Coordinates of C-alpha atoms and ligand atoms in Angstrom, one line a residue:
Chain E
M1 CA -78.2 39.0 -40.6
H2 CA -81.0 37.0 -41.8
P3 CA -83.8 39.0 -40.5
Y4 CA -86.0 37.3 -38.3
Q5 CA -90.2 37.1 -37.1
Y6 CA -90.8 38.5 -33.7
I7 CA -92.9 36.3 -32.4
P8 CA -94.3 37.7 -28.4
A9 CA -96.1 34.3 -27.0
T10 CA -98.2 34.7 -24.0
N11 CA -98.6 30.7 -23.2
I12 CA -96.4 27.9 -23.3
T13 CA -98.8 26.2 -25.6
E14 CA -98.1 29.2 -28.1
A15 CA -94.3 29.3 -28.0
V16 CA -94.5 25.8 -28.4
S17 CA -96.3 25.7 -31.0
A18 CA -94.1 27.5 -32.7
L19 CA -91.5 25.9 -31.5
A20 CA -92.3 23.2 -33.8
R21 CA -93.8 24.9 -36.7
Y22 CA -89.8 26.9 -37.6
G23 CA -87.9 23.6 -36.4
N24 CA -84.2 24.7 -35.9
R25 CA -85.5 27.6 -37.1
A26 CA -86.8 29.4 -33.9
R27 CA -85.8 29.5 -30.7
I28 CA -86.6 31.1 -27.7
L29 CA -85.8 35.1 -26.5
A30 CA -85.4 35.8 -23.3
G31 CA -82.5 37.7 -21.9
G32 CA -81.2 37.6 -25.4
T33 CA -77.9 38.1 -23.8
D34 CA -76.5 35.2 -25.9
L35 CA -79.2 35.1 -28.3
L36 CA -78.4 38.2 -29.7
V37 CA -75.4 38.4 -30.1
Q38 CA -74.9 34.9 -31.2
L39 CA -77.4 36.1 -33.9
R40 CA -75.3 39.3 -34.1
G41 CA -72.6 37.1 -34.7
E42 CA -74.0 34.8 -37.6
R43 CA -73.6 31.8 -35.1
Y44 CA -76.6 30.2 -36.8
E45 CA -79.7 32.0 -38.6
L46 CA -83.5 31.6 -37.8
D47 CA -86.5 32.4 -39.4
A48 CA -88.2 33.3 -35.7
V49 CA -87.5 34.1 -32.0
V50 CA -89.9 33.8 -29.9
D51 CA -90.1 35.7 -27.0
A52 CA -90.7 34.3 -24.0
K53 CA -91.1 37.1 -21.1
A54 CA -94.5 36.9 -21.6
I55 CA -95.5 33.6 -20.3
P56 CA -96.3 33.3 -16.6
E57 CA -94.9 29.8 -15.9
L58 CA -91.6 31.6 -17.3
V59 CA -91.2 34.0 -15.4
E60 CA -92.5 32.7 -11.7
L61 CA -90.5 32.9 -9.3
T62 CA -91.9 31.2 -6.2
L63 CA -90.2 30.4 -2.5
D64 CA -92.6 27.8 -0.6
G65 CA -89.6 25.9 1.8
G66 CA -88.2 24.6 -2.6
L67 CA -87.5 27.3 -5.0
T68 CA -89.5 27.3 -8.3
I69 CA -87.3 30.2 -10.5
G70 CA -89.1 30.1 -14.2
A71 CA -86.7 29.6 -16.7
A72 CA -86.8 33.6 -17.9
V73 CA -86.5 35.1 -15.2
P74 CA -83.7 37.7 -14.7
C75 CA -81.3 37.1 -12.3
Y76 CA -81.1 40.9 -10.7
Q77 CA -85.0 38.9 -9.1
V78 CA -83.3 36.6 -7.9
Y79 CA -80.4 38.1 -5.8
E80 CA -82.5 40.8 -4.9
N81 CA -84.7 38.7 -3.1
L82 CA -83.5 38.2 0.7
A83 CA -85.3 34.7 1.5
I84 CA -84.0 33.2 -1.5
A85 CA -80.2 34.9 -1.0
A86 CA -80.6 33.5 3.1
A87 CA -82.5 29.7 1.6
F88 CA -79.8 29.2 -2.0
P89 CA -76.9 30.7 -1.8
G90 CA -75.2 28.7 -4.5
I91 CA -77.8 30.1 -6.8
I92 CA -76.6 33.9 -5.7
D93 CA -73.4 33.6 -6.0
A94 CA -73.7 32.8 -9.6
A95 CA -76.4 35.1 -10.5
S96 CA -74.7 38.2 -9.0
L97 CA -71.6 37.1 -11.0
I98 CA -73.1 36.6 -14.3
G99 CA -71.9 40.3 -16.8
G100 CA -72.2 43.3 -15.0
I101 CA -75.6 44.6 -13.5
Q102 CA -76.7 45.9 -17.3
I103 CA -76.7 41.4 -18.3
Q104 CA -78.1 40.7 -14.6
S105 CA -80.7 42.9 -15.5
R106 CA -82.1 40.6 -18.7
A107 CA -80.0 37.0 -18.2
S108 CA -82.1 34.3 -17.3
L109 CA -81.0 31.3 -14.9
G110 CA -82.6 29.5 -17.7
G111 CA -80.3 31.3 -20.5
N112 CA -77.4 30.2 -18.9
L113 CA -78.8 26.7 -19.3
C114 CA -80.1 26.5 -22.1
N115 CA -76.6 28.0 -23.9
S116 CA -75.2 25.1 -22.5
T117 CA -71.8 26.4 -22.1
P118 CA -69.2 24.5 -20.3
S119 CA -67.8 27.9 -18.5
A120 CA -71.4 29.1 -18.1
D121 CA -71.6 30.3 -13.9
G122 CA -75.4 29.2 -13.5
I123 CA -75.3 25.9 -14.3
C124 CA -72.7 23.8 -10.9
P125 CA -74.6 26.1 -8.7
L126 CA -77.6 24.8 -9.7
I127 CA -76.9 21.2 -10.0
V128 CA -75.2 21.2 -6.5
H129 CA -78.5 22.9 -5.2
S130 CA -79.8 19.8 -6.8
G131 CA -82.1 21.1 -9.4
V132 CA -84.0 19.4 -11.9
V133 CA -85.7 21.1 -14.7
T134 CA -89.0 21.1 -16.4
I135 CA -89.1 20.8 -20.1
T136 CA -92.3 21.4 -23.0
G137 CA -93.0 19.8 -25.8
V138 CA -95.7 19.3 -28.7
D139 CA -95.8 15.1 -26.7
G140 CA -95.5 16.4 -23.3
T141 CA -93.9 17.6 -20.5
R142 CA -91.3 15.5 -19.0
T143 CA -87.9 16.5 -15.9
M144 CA -83.9 15.8 -15.1
P145 CA -81.9 16.3 -12.6
V146 CA -79.9 19.2 -14.2
E147 CA -76.2 17.3 -14.1
E148 CA -78.2 15.7 -16.8
F149 CA -79.1 19.0 -19.5
S150 CA -76.1 19.9 -20.6
T151 CA -75.2 17.4 -22.9
G152 CA -72.1 19.0 -25.1
P153 CA -70.5 22.2 -26.1
G154 CA -73.7 24.7 -26.8
R155 CA -76.1 21.2 -26.6
N156 CA -78.3 20.2 -24.3
A157 CA -81.4 17.7 -24.0
L158 CA -84.1 20.0 -25.6
G159 CA -85.5 17.9 -28.2
N160 CA -87.0 20.3 -31.4
G161 CA -90.1 22.0 -30.4
E162 CA -88.9 21.5 -26.9
M163 CA -88.5 24.3 -24.8
L164 CA -87.1 25.0 -21.2
I165 CA -90.3 25.7 -18.3
S166 CA -89.3 25.9 -14.6
I167 CA -86.1 24.5 -12.8
N168 CA -87.0 24.0 -9.2
L169 CA -85.1 23.4 -6.6
P170 CA -85.8 21.2 -3.3
K171 CA -86.2 22.9 -0.4
P172 CA -82.6 22.8 1.9
A173 CA -81.9 20.4 4.6
A174 CA -81.1 22.0 8.5
H175 CA -77.2 22.5 8.3
F176 CA -77.1 22.8 4.4
G177 CA -74.8 25.6 3.3
A178 CA -73.5 25.7 -0.2
A179 CA -71.5 28.2 -2.4
Y180 CA -70.0 29.0 -5.9
Q181 CA -66.5 30.3 -6.8
R182 CA -64.9 31.0 -10.0
F183 CA -61.4 31.7 -11.2
I184 CA -61.0 35.2 -14.0
P185 CA -58.1 36.5 -14.6
R186 CA -60.5 40.4 -14.1
N187 CA -62.6 41.3 -10.6
E188 CA -65.7 40.3 -12.6
M189 CA -67.3 40.9 -16.4
D190 CA -65.1 37.7 -17.7
I191 CA -65.3 34.0 -18.4
A192 CA -64.6 31.3 -15.8
V193 CA -61.8 29.7 -15.9
V194 CA -62.7 27.7 -13.7
G195 CA -66.2 28.1 -11.5
V196 CA -66.6 24.7 -8.8
A197 CA -70.2 25.0 -7.2
S198 CA -70.4 23.3 -3.5
A199 CA -72.8 22.3 -1.3
I200 CA -72.9 21.0 2.2
T201 CA -75.3 19.1 4.7
L202 CA -73.6 18.6 8.2
D203 CA -75.7 16.9 10.5
A204 CA -76.4 18.5 14.4
T205 CA -73.5 18.6 15.5
G206 CA -72.1 21.0 12.6
Q207 CA -69.1 18.9 12.6
K208 CA -69.8 15.4 10.6
V209 CA -70.7 16.1 7.0
E210 CA -73.9 14.3 6.1
S211 CA -73.8 14.6 2.3
A212 CA -71.9 16.7 -0.1
R213 CA -72.7 18.0 -4.2
I214 CA -69.6 19.3 -5.9
A215 CA -70.1 20.9 -10.0
L216 CA -67.3 21.9 -11.8
A217 CA -67.6 24.5 -14.3
S218 CA -65.5 24.5 -17.1
V219 CA -63.6 21.9 -17.1
G220 CA -64.7 19.9 -19.7
P221 CA -67.4 19.5 -22.5
T222 CA -70.2 19.8 -19.7
P223 CA -70.3 21.4 -16.6
I224 CA -69.6 18.1 -14.5
F225 CA -70.5 16.9 -11.3
A226 CA -68.4 15.3 -9.1
K227 CA -70.1 11.5 -7.7
Q228 CA -66.6 10.9 -6.8
A229 CA -65.6 14.4 -5.1
S230 CA -69.4 14.6 -3.6
E231 CA -69.9 10.5 -2.0
F232 CA -65.9 10.8 -0.5
L233 CA -67.5 13.6 1.3
A234 CA -70.5 11.7 3.1
G235 CA -69.4 10.5 7.2
Q236 CA -66.6 13.2 6.9
T237 CA -65.5 15.4 9.8
A238 CA -66.1 18.4 8.0
T239 CA -62.3 19.9 8.6
E240 CA -60.3 21.6 5.7
E241 CA -58.0 19.0 4.7
T242 CA -61.2 16.5 4.7
F243 CA -62.1 19.4 2.0
A244 CA -58.1 19.3 0.4
K245 CA -58.4 15.5 0.4
A246 CA -61.9 16.1 -1.7
G247 CA -60.4 18.6 -4.0
A248 CA -57.9 16.2 -5.0
I249 CA -60.2 14.2 -5.5
A250 CA -62.3 16.7 -7.8
S251 CA -60.0 17.3 -9.7
T252 CA -59.6 13.7 -10.5
E253 CA -62.5 14.3 -12.2
A254 CA -62.4 17.2 -14.6
T255 CA -61.1 16.4 -18.4
P256 CA -60.3 20.1 -19.0
I257 CA -58.3 21.6 -22.5
S258 CA -56.1 23.8 -22.8
D259 CA -56.9 27.2 -24.4
M260 CA -55.9 31.1 -23.7
R261 CA -57.9 31.5 -21.2
G262 CA -56.0 28.5 -18.7
T263 CA -54.1 25.1 -18.8
I264 CA -54.9 21.7 -18.2
K265 CA -52.2 21.4 -15.3
Q266 CA -53.5 25.0 -14.0
R267 CA -57.2 23.8 -14.3
H268 CA -56.4 21.0 -12.6
H269 CA -54.9 22.9 -10.1
L270 CA -57.4 25.4 -9.7
V271 CA -60.3 22.8 -9.3
E272 CA -58.6 21.9 -5.6
V273 CA -58.3 25.0 -4.8
L274 CA -61.8 26.1 -5.7
T275 CA -63.3 23.5 -4.3
R276 CA -61.6 23.6 -1.1
R277 CA -62.3 27.2 -0.8
T278 CA -66.2 26.2 -1.8
L279 CA -66.4 24.0 0.6
V280 CA -65.0 25.7 3.5
Q281 CA -67.5 28.7 2.9
A282 CA -70.3 26.6 2.3
V283 CA -69.9 25.0 5.9
R284 CA -69.3 28.5 7.3
R285 CA -73.0 28.9 5.3
A286 CA -74.3 25.5 6.8
R287 CA -73.5 26.6 10.3
G288 CA -74.9 29.9 9.7
N289 CA -72.1 32.3 10.6
A290 CA -71.3 33.0 6.7
Chain L
M1 CA -76.4 49.7 -39.2
T2 CA -77.5 46.0 -39.8
Q3 CA -77.3 45.0 -43.4
I4 CA -80.1 42.9 -44.2
P5 CA -80.6 41.1 -47.9
E6 CA -83.7 42.9 -49.4
Q7 CA -84.6 39.6 -51.1
Q8 CA -85.3 38.7 -47.3
F9 CA -88.2 41.2 -46.0
V10 CA -90.0 39.9 -42.4
H11 CA -92.6 43.1 -42.2
K12 CA -91.6 45.7 -40.0
V13 CA -94.3 45.9 -36.4
P14 CA -96.0 49.0 -35.2
V15 CA -94.2 49.3 -31.3
Q16 CA -95.9 52.1 -28.3
C17 CA -94.1 52.4 -25.2
T18 CA -92.7 55.8 -23.5
L19 CA -89.7 57.2 -24.1
N20 CA -88.7 60.2 -22.2
G21 CA -92.2 60.9 -20.6
Q22 CA -93.7 60.9 -23.8
S23 CA -95.9 58.3 -25.2
T24 CA -94.5 57.5 -28.9
E25 CA -95.2 55.0 -31.4
F26 CA -92.8 53.3 -34.3
L27 CA -92.5 51.1 -36.8
A28 CA -89.6 48.2 -36.3
A29 CA -87.9 45.5 -38.1
P30 CA -88.0 42.4 -35.5
Y31 CA -84.5 41.8 -35.7
L32 CA -83.3 45.2 -35.0
S33 CA -81.8 46.3 -31.3
L34 CA -83.2 48.6 -29.5
L35 CA -79.8 50.6 -29.6
E36 CA -80.7 51.1 -33.5
I37 CA -84.3 52.0 -33.4
L38 CA -82.8 54.7 -30.4
R39 CA -80.7 56.2 -33.3
E40 CA -81.8 55.3 -36.8
T41 CA -85.5 55.5 -36.8
L42 CA -85.8 57.8 -34.3
G43 CA -82.7 60.1 -34.5
L44 CA -81.7 60.2 -30.9
T45 CA -78.0 59.6 -30.9
G46 CA -77.3 60.1 -27.7
T47 CA -76.9 56.6 -27.0
K48 CA -73.8 55.4 -28.4
E49 CA -72.0 52.1 -29.9
G50 CA -69.3 50.6 -28.6
C51 CA -69.4 47.0 -29.0
N52 CA -72.7 46.2 -30.6
D53 CA -71.9 42.8 -28.3
G54 CA -73.2 43.8 -24.4
N55 CA -69.9 44.1 -23.0
C56 CA -69.3 48.4 -23.0
G57 CA -72.6 49.4 -22.0
A58 CA -72.4 52.4 -24.2
C59 CA -75.4 51.6 -24.7
T60 CA -76.8 51.4 -21.1
V61 CA -80.5 53.2 -20.9
N62 CA -83.3 52.5 -18.5
V63 CA -86.1 50.2 -18.9
D64 CA -88.8 50.3 -16.3
G65 CA -86.3 51.1 -13.8
R66 CA -83.5 48.7 -14.7
I67 CA -80.4 49.4 -16.8
V68 CA -79.9 47.9 -19.7
D69 CA -77.7 46.9 -22.5
S70 CA -80.1 48.3 -25.1
C71 CA -77.4 46.8 -27.9
L72 CA -78.7 43.7 -27.0
M73 CA -82.8 44.2 -26.7
L74 CA -84.6 44.8 -29.7
G75 CA -86.6 46.8 -30.2
V76 CA -90.0 45.5 -31.1
E77 CA -89.1 44.7 -27.1
A78 CA -90.3 47.4 -25.7
Q79 CA -94.1 47.6 -26.3
G80 CA -94.9 49.1 -23.2
K81 CA -91.8 49.8 -21.9
N82 CA -91.1 52.8 -20.1
I83 CA -88.2 53.8 -21.7
E84 CA -85.9 56.6 -20.3
T85 CA -82.4 57.6 -22.5
I86 CA -80.1 60.3 -22.1
E87 CA -82.2 62.5 -23.9
G88 CA -84.3 62.9 -21.1
V89 CA -81.5 63.1 -18.3
A90 CA -81.2 66.8 -17.9
P91 CA -83.8 68.4 -16.6
A92 CA -85.3 71.6 -19.0
G93 CA -83.1 73.5 -19.9
G94 CA -80.5 73.1 -17.9
L95 CA -78.5 69.6 -16.1
H96 CA -78.3 66.8 -14.6
P97 CA -76.4 67.0 -10.6
L98 CA -74.3 64.2 -12.7
Q99 CA -73.6 65.7 -15.9
Q100 CA -72.1 69.5 -14.2
A101 CA -70.0 66.7 -12.0
F102 CA -69.0 65.1 -14.7
L103 CA -68.3 68.4 -15.9
E104 CA -66.6 70.1 -13.3
E105 CA -64.4 66.6 -12.7
A106 CA -63.7 66.0 -16.2
A107 CA -64.6 62.2 -16.1
L108 CA -65.0 62.5 -19.5
Q109 CA -62.4 62.9 -22.8
C110 CA -63.4 61.3 -26.2
G111 CA -67.2 61.2 -24.6
I112 CA -68.6 57.8 -26.3
C113 CA -69.1 55.7 -22.6
T114 CA -70.6 59.0 -21.1
P115 CA -74.3 58.0 -22.1
G116 CA -74.1 54.8 -21.1
F117 CA -72.2 56.2 -17.6
L118 CA -75.0 58.8 -16.5
V119 CA -77.5 56.8 -17.6
S120 CA -76.0 53.8 -15.6
A121 CA -75.0 56.3 -11.9
K122 CA -78.0 57.8 -12.2
A123 CA -80.3 54.8 -12.3
L124 CA -77.5 53.6 -9.0
L125 CA -77.8 56.9 -7.2
E126 CA -81.4 57.0 -7.4
A127 CA -82.3 54.0 -6.2
E128 CA -79.4 53.9 -3.9
P129 CA -78.4 57.4 -2.6
N130 CA -75.3 56.6 0.0
A131 CA -73.8 54.1 -2.1
D132 CA -69.8 54.0 -1.3
E133 CA -66.8 54.1 -4.1
H134 CA -67.0 50.8 -3.5
R135 CA -70.9 50.2 -4.7
I136 CA -70.0 52.1 -7.6
R137 CA -66.9 50.7 -9.0
L138 CA -69.2 47.5 -9.1
W139 CA -72.1 49.2 -10.6
L140 CA -70.2 50.1 -13.6
A141 CA -68.5 47.6 -14.1
G142 CA -70.4 46.9 -17.3
N143 CA -69.5 50.4 -18.2
L144 CA -66.3 50.2 -20.1
C145 CA -64.0 53.5 -21.0
R146 CA -61.4 54.0 -22.8
C147 CA -59.9 57.0 -21.9
T148 CA -60.6 58.4 -17.8
G149 CA -59.0 55.9 -16.6
Y150 CA -62.1 55.5 -14.2
D151 CA -61.2 57.4 -11.4
K152 CA -62.2 60.9 -12.2
I153 CA -65.9 59.3 -13.3
I154 CA -65.9 57.9 -9.7
R155 CA -65.1 60.8 -8.1
A156 CA -67.7 62.9 -10.4
V157 CA -70.5 60.3 -9.2
E158 CA -69.2 60.6 -5.5
K159 CA -69.8 64.1 -6.1
A160 CA -73.1 64.1 -8.0
R161 CA -74.6 61.6 -4.8
E162 CA -73.2 64.5 -2.5
E163 CA -75.6 66.7 -4.6
M164 CA -78.4 64.7 -5.0
K165 CA -79.0 63.8 -1.2
Ligands
FAD1 C1 -71.0 41.3 -21.5 C2 -71.4 39.6 -20.9 C3 -71.1 39.6 -19.7 C4 -72.2 37.9 -19.3 N1 -71.5 37.5 -18.6 C5 -71.4 36.2 -18.1 C6 -70.9 35.3 -17.3 O1 -70.1 35.9 -16.2 N2 -71.1 34.1 -16.5 C7 -72.2 33.3 -17.7 O2 -72.9 32.3 -16.8 N3 -72.5 34.3 -18.3 C8 -71.9 35.2 -19.2 N4 -72.9 35.3 -20.0 C9 -73.8 34.5 -20.6 C10 -75.1 35.2 -21.0 O3 -75.5 36.8 -20.6 C11 -75.9 34.1 -19.7 O4 -75.5 32.5 -20.3 C12 -76.7 34.6 -19.3 O5 -77.7 33.8 -18.1 C13 -78.0 34.2 -20.8 O6 -79.2 34.4 -21.0 P1 -80.6 35.2 -21.4 O7 -81.7 35.2 -20.6 O8 -80.2 36.4 -22.0 O9 -80.7 33.4 -23.2 P2 -81.1 34.4 -24.2 O10 -79.7 34.3 -24.8 O11 -82.0 34.3 -24.6 O12 -81.1 32.5 -24.2 C14 -79.7 31.6 -24.3 C15 -80.0 30.4 -25.3 O13 -81.3 29.7 -24.3 C16 -81.8 29.6 -25.5 N5 -82.6 29.2 -24.3 C17 -83.2 31.0 -23.9 N6 -84.2 29.8 -23.0 C18 -84.8 29.3 -22.9 C19 -86.3 28.6 -22.8 N7 -86.7 28.8 -22.3 N8 -85.9 27.0 -23.4 C20 -85.1 26.0 -24.3 N9 -84.1 27.6 -24.8 C21 -84.4 28.9 -24.2 C22 -82.0 30.9 -26.7 O14 -83.2 30.3 -27.6 C23 -80.8 30.5 -27.2 O15 -80.0 29.7 -27.3 C24 -72.1 36.8 -20.5 C25 -73.3 37.7 -21.8 C26 -72.7 39.1 -21.7 C27 -73.1 39.4 -23.2
FES2 S1 -72.8 49.0 -27.5 FE1 -73.8 47.8 -25.9 S2 -72.6 47.5 -24.5 FE2 -71.1 48.2 -26.4
FES3 S1 -64.7 59.4 -22.4 FE1 -63.7 58.0 -23.9 S2 -64.7 56.4 -23.9 FE2 -64.5 57.2 -22.0

């Protein structure tokens, strides 16, 4: 393994200038549950890792209607917060199933997003909760919707010297619910064959869908925002039949491959099933009887 | 142990932390894991290496009250932290109720996984003294055992839970 320096950054400017100085020879260290495995496996070499866990903005977790999740906040801090769990159920589903307890002590949703695997469990829930990322580099700060962040397997919108600061989720509307489910061969500690996140806003009667957002994991080169299935649901009655139709549409938006974890056919099928199930669960949560 | 070509030397970093209740200082090459520092630099070989990639939990230690895989944390990240390893689990001259229960229930065979299970289970029972079987199984999902088939481990943790009440 190539030796690397450890740079403990205490503010964003320090971190960004270290990233700029080392070019692609340095990366941010959040929980290290991807980074340290990859370095040890010699997937790439670095000359420095920049520890972001002492930067205030990166460890911020603020619920003020909306939710700000600092990029390095470990999963357990998110799911142990009962107020967050109540308002952002899709995020909690993901944070509590990434790895086991040891991994959740360190792994962050920011790291999950920046690692940018199509199978990441954290990204689709952030998409359906309408998350927006804040990115800072030497040239300043910009924002973008989470669904635009991943650009390919292991690739994302971060330019050289840029880092993720936080993920901001807007305050959910009244009668809002969300859920994330994945299919894995085991009960825990495995990589999703398919994952689906759904979020739904019902009208005041709780019977009609006002709007919905669906996102798919592990069925394309990036997590996929299923735009057509999401748009189809607006104005529909919230029944299982409607949700099955949405599942069929979502399946046409998936572009899976066959690999050791599953075939194309199985993955299309799983998208249908999990879309329906997550919508049913999201509706139960929206009606307040999860 | 990580093999580093000598010509690519990077400076060691002084680290100060609390280790099993004692203030401890060491010099760490920045790319070494906490697991490597514990075993190779500090001679605390109770913490085991199983997979070295976060899957097995044999290397579990407690950092500021949270269990972590020490193979997925850098030694330099220990700066300022309060760390407990398996060496800190037993009271002076005795055994922790978990250790006693593991012996009585024959919850170990080769023993490689045992320190990790003990450190994990201790953190659970301290935080949740009434953890039921389901909760214990879920909590220990990040600890793998290739010998016992788990049932004996779960029984031992439930026995220790009653002991600790
Ligand atoms: C045993 C095990 C089980 C796992 N189970 C799951 C699972 O069930 N589901 C799942 O989705 N993942 C899983 N993972 C993968 C991993 O734990 C997650 O992806 C985790 O969320 C990564 O977060 P981290 O904080 O550890 O990231 P790190 O490893 O610190 O970083 C990951 C990558 O993102 C970059 N990065 C991190 N933060 C920033 C930032 N602020 N700005 C720019 N770049 C940044 C790093 O440089 C690195 O390239 C598992 C890993 C292990 C070892
Ligand atoms: S050795 Fe650390 S988890 Fe296996
Ligand atoms: S006793 Fe051998 S791995 Fe658990």
